[in-house]
Tab-separated table of C-alpha atoms in Angstrom:
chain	number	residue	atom	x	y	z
A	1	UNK	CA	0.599	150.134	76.878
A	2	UNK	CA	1.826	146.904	74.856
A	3	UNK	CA	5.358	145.787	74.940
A	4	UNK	CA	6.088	148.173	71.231
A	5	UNK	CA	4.840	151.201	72.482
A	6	UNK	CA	7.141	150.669	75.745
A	7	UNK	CA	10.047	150.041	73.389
A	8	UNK	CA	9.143	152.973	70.907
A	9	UNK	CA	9.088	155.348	74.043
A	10	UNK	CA	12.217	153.991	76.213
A	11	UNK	CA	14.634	154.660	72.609
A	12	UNK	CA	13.103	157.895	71.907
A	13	UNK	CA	13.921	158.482	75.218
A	14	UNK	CA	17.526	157.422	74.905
A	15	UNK	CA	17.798	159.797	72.157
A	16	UNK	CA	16.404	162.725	73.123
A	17	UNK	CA	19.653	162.270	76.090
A	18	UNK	CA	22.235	161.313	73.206
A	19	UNK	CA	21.275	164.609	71.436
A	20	UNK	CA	21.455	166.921	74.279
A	21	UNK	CA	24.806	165.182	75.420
A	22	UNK	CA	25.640	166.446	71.174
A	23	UNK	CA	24.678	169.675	71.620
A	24	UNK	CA	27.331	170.732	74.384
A	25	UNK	CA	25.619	168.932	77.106
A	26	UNK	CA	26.931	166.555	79.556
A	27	UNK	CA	26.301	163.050	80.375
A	28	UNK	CA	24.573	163.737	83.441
A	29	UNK	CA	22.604	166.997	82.919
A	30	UNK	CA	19.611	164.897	83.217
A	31	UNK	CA	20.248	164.393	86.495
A	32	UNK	CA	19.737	160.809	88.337
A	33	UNK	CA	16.934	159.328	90.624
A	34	UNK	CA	17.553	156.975	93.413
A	35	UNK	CA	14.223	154.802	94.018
A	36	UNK	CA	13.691	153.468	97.039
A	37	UNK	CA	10.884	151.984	98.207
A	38	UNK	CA	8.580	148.077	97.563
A	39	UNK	CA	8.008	145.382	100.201
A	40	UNK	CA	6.317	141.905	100.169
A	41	UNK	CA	2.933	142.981	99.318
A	42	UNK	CA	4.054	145.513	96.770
A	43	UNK	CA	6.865	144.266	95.157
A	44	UNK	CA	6.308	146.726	91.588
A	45	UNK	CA	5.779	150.865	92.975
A	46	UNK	CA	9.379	151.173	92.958
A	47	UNK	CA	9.958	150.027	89.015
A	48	UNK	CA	7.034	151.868	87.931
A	49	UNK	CA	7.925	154.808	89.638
A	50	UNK	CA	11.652	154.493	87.816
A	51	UNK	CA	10.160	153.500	84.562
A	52	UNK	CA	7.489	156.978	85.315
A	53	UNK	CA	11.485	158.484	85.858
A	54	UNK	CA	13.005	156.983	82.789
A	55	UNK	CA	10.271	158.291	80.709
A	56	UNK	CA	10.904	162.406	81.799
A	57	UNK	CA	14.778	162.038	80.420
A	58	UNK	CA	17.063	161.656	84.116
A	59	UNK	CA	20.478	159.833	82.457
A	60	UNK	CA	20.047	157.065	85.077
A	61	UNK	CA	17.861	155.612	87.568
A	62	UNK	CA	18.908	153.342	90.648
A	63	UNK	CA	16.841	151.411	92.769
A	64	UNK	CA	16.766	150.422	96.162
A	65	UNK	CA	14.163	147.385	96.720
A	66	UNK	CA	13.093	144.427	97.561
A	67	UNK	CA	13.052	141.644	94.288
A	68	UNK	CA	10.572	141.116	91.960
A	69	UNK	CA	9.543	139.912	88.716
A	70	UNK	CA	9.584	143.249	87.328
A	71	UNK	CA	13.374	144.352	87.635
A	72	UNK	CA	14.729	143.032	84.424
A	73	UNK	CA	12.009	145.083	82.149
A	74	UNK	CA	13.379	148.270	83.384
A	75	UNK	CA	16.806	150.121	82.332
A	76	UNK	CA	18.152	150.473	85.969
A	77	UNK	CA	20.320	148.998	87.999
A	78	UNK	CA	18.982	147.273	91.435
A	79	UNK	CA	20.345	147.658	95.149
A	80	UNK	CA	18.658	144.407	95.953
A	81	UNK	CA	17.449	143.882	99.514
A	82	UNK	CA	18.515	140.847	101.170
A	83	UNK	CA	14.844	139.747	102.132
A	84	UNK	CA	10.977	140.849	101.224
A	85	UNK	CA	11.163	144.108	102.523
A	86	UNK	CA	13.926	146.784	103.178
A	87	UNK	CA	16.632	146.816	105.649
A	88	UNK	CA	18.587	149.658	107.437
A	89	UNK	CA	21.732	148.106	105.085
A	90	UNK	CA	20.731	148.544	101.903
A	91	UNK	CA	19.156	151.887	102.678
A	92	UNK	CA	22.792	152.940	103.970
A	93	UNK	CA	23.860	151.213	100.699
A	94	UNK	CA	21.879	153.401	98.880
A	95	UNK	CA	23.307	156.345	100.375
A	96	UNK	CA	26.430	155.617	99.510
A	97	UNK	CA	25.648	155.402	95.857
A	98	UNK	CA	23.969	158.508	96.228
A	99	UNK	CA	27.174	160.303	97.750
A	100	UNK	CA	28.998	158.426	94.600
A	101	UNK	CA	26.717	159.627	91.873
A	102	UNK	CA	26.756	163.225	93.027
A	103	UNK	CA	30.792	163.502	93.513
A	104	UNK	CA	30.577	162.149	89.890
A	105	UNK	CA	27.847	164.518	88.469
A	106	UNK	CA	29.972	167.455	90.155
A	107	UNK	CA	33.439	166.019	88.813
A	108	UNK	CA	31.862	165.618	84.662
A	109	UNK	CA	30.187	169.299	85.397
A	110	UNK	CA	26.683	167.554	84.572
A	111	UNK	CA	24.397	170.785	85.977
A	112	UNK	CA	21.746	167.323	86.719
A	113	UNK	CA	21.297	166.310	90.330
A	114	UNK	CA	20.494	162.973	91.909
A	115	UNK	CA	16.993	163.238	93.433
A	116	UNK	CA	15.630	160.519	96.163
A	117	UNK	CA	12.120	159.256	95.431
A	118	UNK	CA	11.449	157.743	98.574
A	119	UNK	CA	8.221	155.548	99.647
A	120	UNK	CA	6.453	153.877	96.054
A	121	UNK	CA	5.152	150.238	97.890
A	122	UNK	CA	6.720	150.696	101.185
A	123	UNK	CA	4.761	149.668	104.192
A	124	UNK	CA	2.783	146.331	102.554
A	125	UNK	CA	2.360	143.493	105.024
């Protein structure tokens, strides 16, 4: 898929939330996913799986992982690791944010929930 298509798909995307939010809906009714996974041998799973995320309509997507070249295509915001692979720190970072984003799904009365996708890359060497 070329760099248009991925464009073309992300703002479609985008408004297919803005119009739901129009029709009554909440900012938030898409739920959010919390991606956490990528090491030193497979630095992209975890943006492909939140790009795969982006793409099904979820308002937001977080990820936990080490860095790599491919976190400034996607539309997410990155719990970066400290090193090449995961640590038990930004893991309880992540869990934090998750305890954050639900309190503020529940407080806008978004009916979305924040789902863990847990494991995309983990375990490379």
């Amino acid at each position: 898929m070329d760099a248009v298509t991925v464009d073309q798909a992300a703002a479609r995307a985008a408004a297919q939330r803005a119009a739901a939010v129009a029709a009554g809906g909440v900012k938030g009714d898409g739920g959010l996913v919390l991606v956490i996974g990528g090491s030193r041998a497979y630095a992209a799973p975890p943006f492909l799986a939140a790009l795969a995320a982006r793409r099904t309509g979820v308002h937001g997507v977080r990820i936990a992982a080490p860095p790599s070249p491919a976190a400034p295509v996607l539309e997410a915001h990155l719990i970066e690791a400290p090193g090449p692979e995961l640590d038990a720190a930004t893991v309880r970072t992540a869990a934090e944010l998750s305890a954050r984003m639900g309190a503020r799904l529940v407080a806008d009365g978004a009916r979305g929930r924040v789902v863990w996708l847990v494991g995309p890359g983990l375990g490379g060497r």
